[in-house]
Structures are given as C-alpha cells and as structure tokens.
Short mmCIF file of C-alpha atoms in Angstrom, two decimals:
data_model
loop_
_atom_site.label_atom_id
_atom_site.label_comp_id
_atom_site.label_asym_id
_atom_site.label_seq_id
_atom_site.Cartn_x
_atom_site.Cartn_y
_atom_site.Cartn_z
CA MET A 1 200.81 18.38 6.45
CA ILE A 2 201.41 15.32 8.63
CA ASP A 3 200.21 11.85 7.66
CA ALA A 4 198.83 9.21 10.01
CA SER A 5 202.16 7.42 10.47
CA GLY A 6 203.90 10.68 11.36
CA ALA A 7 201.16 11.61 13.84
CA ALA A 8 201.39 8.24 15.58
CA ALA A 9 205.10 8.72 16.25
CA ALA A 10 204.83 12.38 17.31
CA PRO A 11 204.81 13.65 20.90
CA ALA A 12 201.49 14.60 22.48
CA LEU A 13 202.50 18.26 22.26
CA LEU A 14 205.31 20.01 20.40
CA ILE A 15 206.05 23.68 21.08
CA GLN A 16 208.92 24.97 18.95
CA GLY A 17 210.16 28.56 18.69
CA VAL A 18 206.83 30.10 19.70
CA SER A 19 206.76 33.86 20.32
CA HIS A 20 203.77 36.16 20.77
CA ARG A 21 203.24 39.88 21.30
CA PHE A 22 200.36 42.07 22.43
CA GLY A 23 201.35 45.33 20.76
CA ARG A 24 204.69 46.29 22.26
CA ILE A 25 204.45 43.71 25.03
CA GLU A 26 206.26 40.45 24.39
CA ALA A 27 204.19 37.75 26.13
CA LEU A 28 206.21 34.76 24.87
CA CYS A 29 209.76 34.63 23.55
CA ASP A 30 211.04 31.63 21.57
CA VAL A 31 209.29 29.02 23.75
CA SER A 32 210.16 25.40 22.97
CA PHE A 33 209.42 22.11 24.77
CA THR A 34 207.58 18.81 24.24
CA VAL A 35 205.12 16.69 26.20
CA GLY A 36 205.54 12.97 25.64
CA ARG A 37 202.77 10.45 25.06
CA GLY A 38 201.15 9.38 28.32
CA ALA A 39 203.26 11.89 30.26
CA PHE A 40 202.62 14.55 32.90
CA CYS A 41 204.33 17.89 32.31
CA ALA A 42 204.08 20.77 34.78
CA LEU A 43 204.30 24.26 33.29
CA LEU A 44 205.55 26.16 36.30
CA GLY A 45 205.39 29.94 36.51
CA VAL A 46 204.02 32.84 38.52
CA ASN A 47 201.02 34.88 37.36
CA GLY A 48 201.97 36.79 34.23
CA ALA A 49 204.63 34.28 33.17
CA GLY A 50 202.81 33.56 29.91
CA LYS A 51 201.12 30.26 30.78
CA THR A 52 197.61 31.34 29.81
CA THR A 53 198.85 33.02 26.63
CA LEU A 54 200.52 29.77 25.60
CA PHE A 55 197.33 27.82 26.33
CA SER A 56 195.38 30.31 24.24
CA LEU A 57 197.74 29.73 21.32
CA ILE A 58 197.54 25.94 21.65
CA THR A 59 193.73 26.06 21.70
CA ARG A 60 193.57 28.61 18.84
CA LEU A 61 191.91 31.33 20.92
CA TYR A 62 194.82 33.38 19.62
CA ASP A 63 196.48 32.83 16.27
CA SER A 64 200.14 31.85 16.51
CA THR A 65 202.27 33.66 13.93
CA SER A 66 205.72 32.55 15.08
CA GLY A 67 206.99 29.02 15.60
CA THR A 68 205.22 25.66 15.54
CA ILE A 69 202.53 24.17 17.78
CA ALA A 70 201.55 20.56 17.06
CA VAL A 71 199.12 18.32 18.96
CA ALA A 72 199.70 14.59 18.48
CA GLY A 73 201.54 15.42 15.28
CA PHE A 74 198.94 17.82 13.82
CA ASP A 75 199.97 21.43 13.21
CA ALA A 76 197.59 23.73 15.09
CA ARG A 77 197.71 26.39 12.35
CA ARG A 78 197.64 24.21 9.23
CA GLN A 79 195.51 21.36 10.62
CA PRO A 80 193.40 23.05 13.33
CA SER A 81 190.46 20.65 13.21
CA GLN A 82 192.67 17.59 13.68
CA ALA A 83 194.74 19.27 16.40
CA LEU A 84 191.78 20.58 18.41
CA ALA A 85 189.94 17.25 18.15
CA ARG A 86 192.78 15.71 20.16
CA LEU A 87 192.68 18.33 22.92
CA GLY A 88 190.72 18.39 26.16
CA VAL A 89 190.89 21.71 28.01
CA VAL A 90 190.14 22.92 31.53
CA PHE A 91 190.66 26.66 31.82
CA GLN A 92 191.16 28.50 35.10
CA SER A 93 187.74 30.17 34.99
CA ARG A 94 184.72 28.00 35.77
CA ALA A 95 182.86 26.90 32.64
CA LEU A 96 179.84 24.85 33.76
CA ASP A 97 176.31 26.23 33.36
CA SER A 98 175.20 26.49 36.99
CA ASP A 99 171.48 26.24 36.11
CA LEU A 100 171.88 22.89 34.32
CA THR A 101 172.42 19.50 35.86
CA LEU A 102 175.78 17.84 35.46
CA GLN A 103 174.22 15.41 32.98
CA GLN A 104 172.81 18.29 30.93
CA ASN A 105 176.14 20.13 30.95
CA LEU A 106 177.93 17.08 29.63
CA ALA A 107 175.21 16.27 27.08
CA TYR A 108 175.46 19.78 25.65
CA HIS A 109 179.24 19.52 25.35
CA ALA A 110 178.99 16.04 23.84
CA ALA A 111 176.67 17.44 21.16
CA LEU A 112 179.30 20.06 20.27
CA HIS A 113 181.62 17.15 19.49
CA GLY A 114 178.99 15.39 17.42
CA ILE A 115 178.19 12.81 20.11
CA GLY A 116 174.48 12.29 20.70
CA GLY A 117 171.80 9.79 21.69
CA LYS A 118 172.81 6.50 23.26
CA ALA A 119 176.50 7.08 22.49
CA ALA A 120 176.44 10.34 24.47
CA ARG A 121 174.63 8.80 27.43
CA ALA A 122 177.07 5.89 27.52
CA ARG A 123 180.13 8.13 27.28
CA ILE A 124 178.79 10.52 29.94
CA ALA A 125 178.32 7.57 32.29
CA GLU A 126 181.91 6.48 31.57
CA VAL A 127 183.53 9.85 32.26
CA LEU A 128 181.46 10.47 35.39
CA ALA A 129 182.65 7.13 36.71
CA LEU A 130 186.24 8.08 35.88
CA VAL A 131 186.00 11.22 38.02
CA ASP A 132 183.90 9.61 40.79
CA LEU A 133 180.80 11.73 40.15
CA SER A 134 178.32 9.10 38.98
CA ASP A 135 176.01 9.94 41.88
CA LYS A 136 175.95 13.66 40.93
CA ALA A 137 174.65 13.34 37.35
CA GLY A 138 171.19 14.68 38.18
CA VAL A 139 172.17 17.60 40.43
CA LYS A 140 172.62 21.18 39.29
CA ALA A 141 176.19 22.29 38.75
CA ALA A 142 175.64 25.19 41.17
CA THR A 143 175.27 22.73 44.06
CA LEU A 144 178.61 21.03 43.46
CA SER A 145 181.61 21.90 45.61
CA GLY A 146 184.59 23.61 44.03
CA GLY A 147 186.50 20.35 43.82
CA GLN A 148 183.51 18.52 42.34
CA GLN A 149 183.10 21.24 39.71
CA ARG A 150 186.72 20.85 38.70
CA ARG A 151 186.33 17.10 38.42
CA ALA A 152 183.17 17.66 36.37
CA GLU A 153 185.10 19.94 34.02
CA ILE A 154 187.74 17.27 33.62
CA ALA A 155 184.97 14.78 32.79
CA ARG A 156 183.66 17.20 30.18
CA ALA A 157 187.14 17.58 28.69
CA LEU A 158 187.41 13.78 28.38
CA LEU A 159 184.13 13.23 26.52
CA HIS A 160 185.65 13.08 23.03
CA ARG A 161 188.59 10.89 24.14
CA PRO A 162 191.38 13.47 23.72
CA GLN A 163 195.03 12.49 23.61
CA LEU A 164 196.17 15.61 25.49
CA LEU A 165 194.66 17.40 28.48
CA LEU A 166 195.48 21.07 29.11
CA LEU A 167 194.78 22.27 32.63
CA ASP A 168 195.35 25.95 33.41
CA GLU A 169 195.68 26.48 37.18
CA ALA A 170 193.11 23.71 37.68
CA THR A 171 193.29 23.88 41.49
CA ALA A 172 192.95 27.67 41.79
CA GLY A 173 190.61 28.60 44.64
CA LEU A 174 190.37 25.05 46.01
CA ASP A 175 191.20 23.97 49.55
CA LEU A 176 194.08 21.60 50.24
CA ARG A 177 191.95 18.44 50.17
CA ALA A 178 190.22 19.36 46.91
CA ARG A 179 193.56 20.30 45.33
CA HIS A 180 194.95 16.89 46.22
CA GLU A 181 191.86 15.12 44.84
CA VAL A 182 192.06 16.92 41.50
CA SER A 183 195.81 16.35 41.16
CA ALA A 184 195.47 12.66 42.10
CA LEU A 185 192.64 12.25 39.59
CA VAL A 186 194.71 13.64 36.73
CA ARG A 187 197.64 11.40 37.58
CA ARG A 188 195.33 8.38 37.73
CA LEU A 189 193.94 9.26 34.29
CA ILE A 190 197.48 9.29 32.91
CA ALA A 191 198.24 5.90 34.45
CA GLU A 192 194.94 4.21 33.55
CA GLU A 193 193.80 6.01 30.39
CA GLY A 194 197.15 7.03 28.86
CA VAL A 195 196.09 10.68 28.59
CA SER A 196 199.01 13.11 28.28
CA THR A 197 198.78 16.24 30.44
CA LEU A 198 200.15 19.77 30.45
CA TRP A 199 199.44 21.12 33.93
CA ALA A 200 200.00 24.87 34.36
CA THR A 201 200.56 25.86 37.98
CA HIS A 202 202.37 28.16 40.38
CA ILE A 203 202.01 25.75 43.31
CA PHE A 204 205.21 23.80 43.98
CA GLU A 205 203.47 21.21 46.17
CA GLU A 206 201.58 19.92 43.13
CA ILE A 207 204.83 18.80 41.49
CA GLU A 208 206.42 15.43 42.26
CA PRO A 209 210.18 14.75 42.01
CA SER A 210 209.81 12.54 38.93
CA ASP A 211 207.65 15.06 37.02
CA HIS A 212 208.75 16.76 33.84
CA VAL A 213 208.85 20.50 34.62
CA VAL A 214 209.07 23.46 32.27
CA VAL A 215 209.82 26.73 34.09
CA LEU A 216 208.27 29.71 32.30
CA HIS A 217 209.18 33.21 33.45
CA LYS A 218 208.40 36.51 31.73
CA GLY A 219 207.49 34.60 28.58
CA ALA A 220 210.72 32.58 28.31
CA VAL A 221 211.63 29.01 29.22
CA LEU A 222 214.30 29.11 31.92
CA ALA A 223 214.50 25.38 32.62
CA ASP A 224 213.19 22.13 31.16
CA GLY A 225 213.78 18.79 32.89
CA GLN A 226 212.91 16.47 35.72
CA ALA A 227 211.82 18.23 38.91
CA ALA A 228 214.34 16.38 41.07
CA ALA A 229 217.20 17.35 38.77
CA LEU A 230 216.12 20.98 38.69
CA ALA A 231 215.77 21.09 42.48
CA GLY A 232 219.17 19.53 43.13
CA ASP A 233 219.80 19.04 46.84
CA GLY A 234 217.19 21.59 47.92
CA PRO A 235 213.47 22.23 47.45
CA LEU A 236 212.11 23.03 44.00
CA ALA A 237 210.86 26.40 45.26
CA LYS A 238 214.42 27.48 46.09
CA ALA A 239 215.67 26.45 42.65
CA PHE A 240 212.79 28.33 41.06
CA LEU A 241 213.56 31.50 42.98
CA THR A 242 217.22 31.23 42.00
CA LEU A 243 216.30 30.82 38.31
CA THR A 244 213.73 33.62 38.22
CA GLY A 245 215.83 35.92 40.38
CA ALA A 246 218.68 35.64 37.93
CA ALA A 247 216.28 36.43 35.09
CA ALA A 248 214.54 39.34 36.83
#
C-alpha cells in the first residue's frame, strides 16, 4: 500500500512489467513506461498494437495479473478505488446518451462520482466552459457534431477533477478541423489545469516534436522517448516504419 507522501511524489502513471494474454494470444508483453505529472504522453501504435488492452487494464475492465499499474501512486489492483478516482477516461466508442441533453449527461455522470445538487451544477458549468461548450448545455447530445461530442466526453471525464486523462483514439472519425480542436483542447488542459494525459493514437500528425512518445507494436514497447529524438533527421512516420518493420 502507498501512503499519501508516496503518492504525491509518484508519476501520474506507472506501467511496469505488464503482460496480458487472451488464451494463447499474447496481447501485451512486459510493457513498461511512465507518464509524468502534468505531462502529455502519446501511445503510438497501429490497430491491434495493444493500446486498448492496456487502457482496459489501467481502468480495471480487465484484471491485470502480471506487473504493476499505478495511478498517481495508487496500485490499480491493490488500491482500485483510489486509482480509479484519479482517472478520467475517453474511450474510442461514443459514450453519451443521445436522447439526453448535455447537461443531463453530465449530471448523471456527476452523480456516479457522488457529486450532486449545487456542487454538480457548478462543476458542470466549469467543465463546459473549459471545453467551450457552455452554450450547448441544453441541447440533446444527438445534435452535437462529432468534435463537440468528443469535447463533451472530455468535459465528462474532468468532472471529478482527475489527475490523469486517458484518451483512446479520441479523434477517430473526426475531420481535420475537429481533430485539431480536440488535440489543442487537451494540450490546453495540460498547460492550464495540470492534467496529465496518455493519448493513444495511430495518427503521426497529432504528435509534436517535444512530446513524450511510447511506440507500442504487437504488444511490446519498441521505443520510449521524445518524438524529435525518435524521429532523428527524418519524419516520425519513417522512424516508426523502421522500428515496426524490424519487429515484424
């Protein structure tokens, strides 16, 4: 168990020696990396690399039996309530109730976190302002654009003031403008709110040279470092293809 002083000094996310199998299929093999406090980390990999499996282990949708996963210093297996309370999650699949207004969607989620009444209304107003959707509170989720829905899901993930945001292919299905808006929003939240972020993607254009990048391929970490250093003198896409080609 980790005490308060240990948690305060711990990284936002620690993944150490994590492996996972589905029967005979090895989905993750000895995965290790960290996400620092107030940092942006891109988990880069093609479909089937193991990104969603790792997210499912972090969020306890699957039970991890090998290695250590800790959120803000709290072990996800031994201290699941403390670990999950510090997580905000946006999965690839849409998760808003299309028949409810944005306000109603957020109020329902706030209640799941034990936030109700005036406190919920105040916090909902805060997160809608953060994602520039204050004017959409009373409209049904079904009427929001794809980019607005993603921003709404980020607002929902922020309701309980998490220390770490997990975003699994958050821009999937969005046009170029909406992708840029969502990416810019997350980076602004890091700068202004100090929220750490693990951003799973297969889109190289979403990664900036100064970003921390973890390359995941066929369940294994092939590279872990700054994007510019991994790319060298060429584009990151070329370095990625070289890494994954050698591992194919």
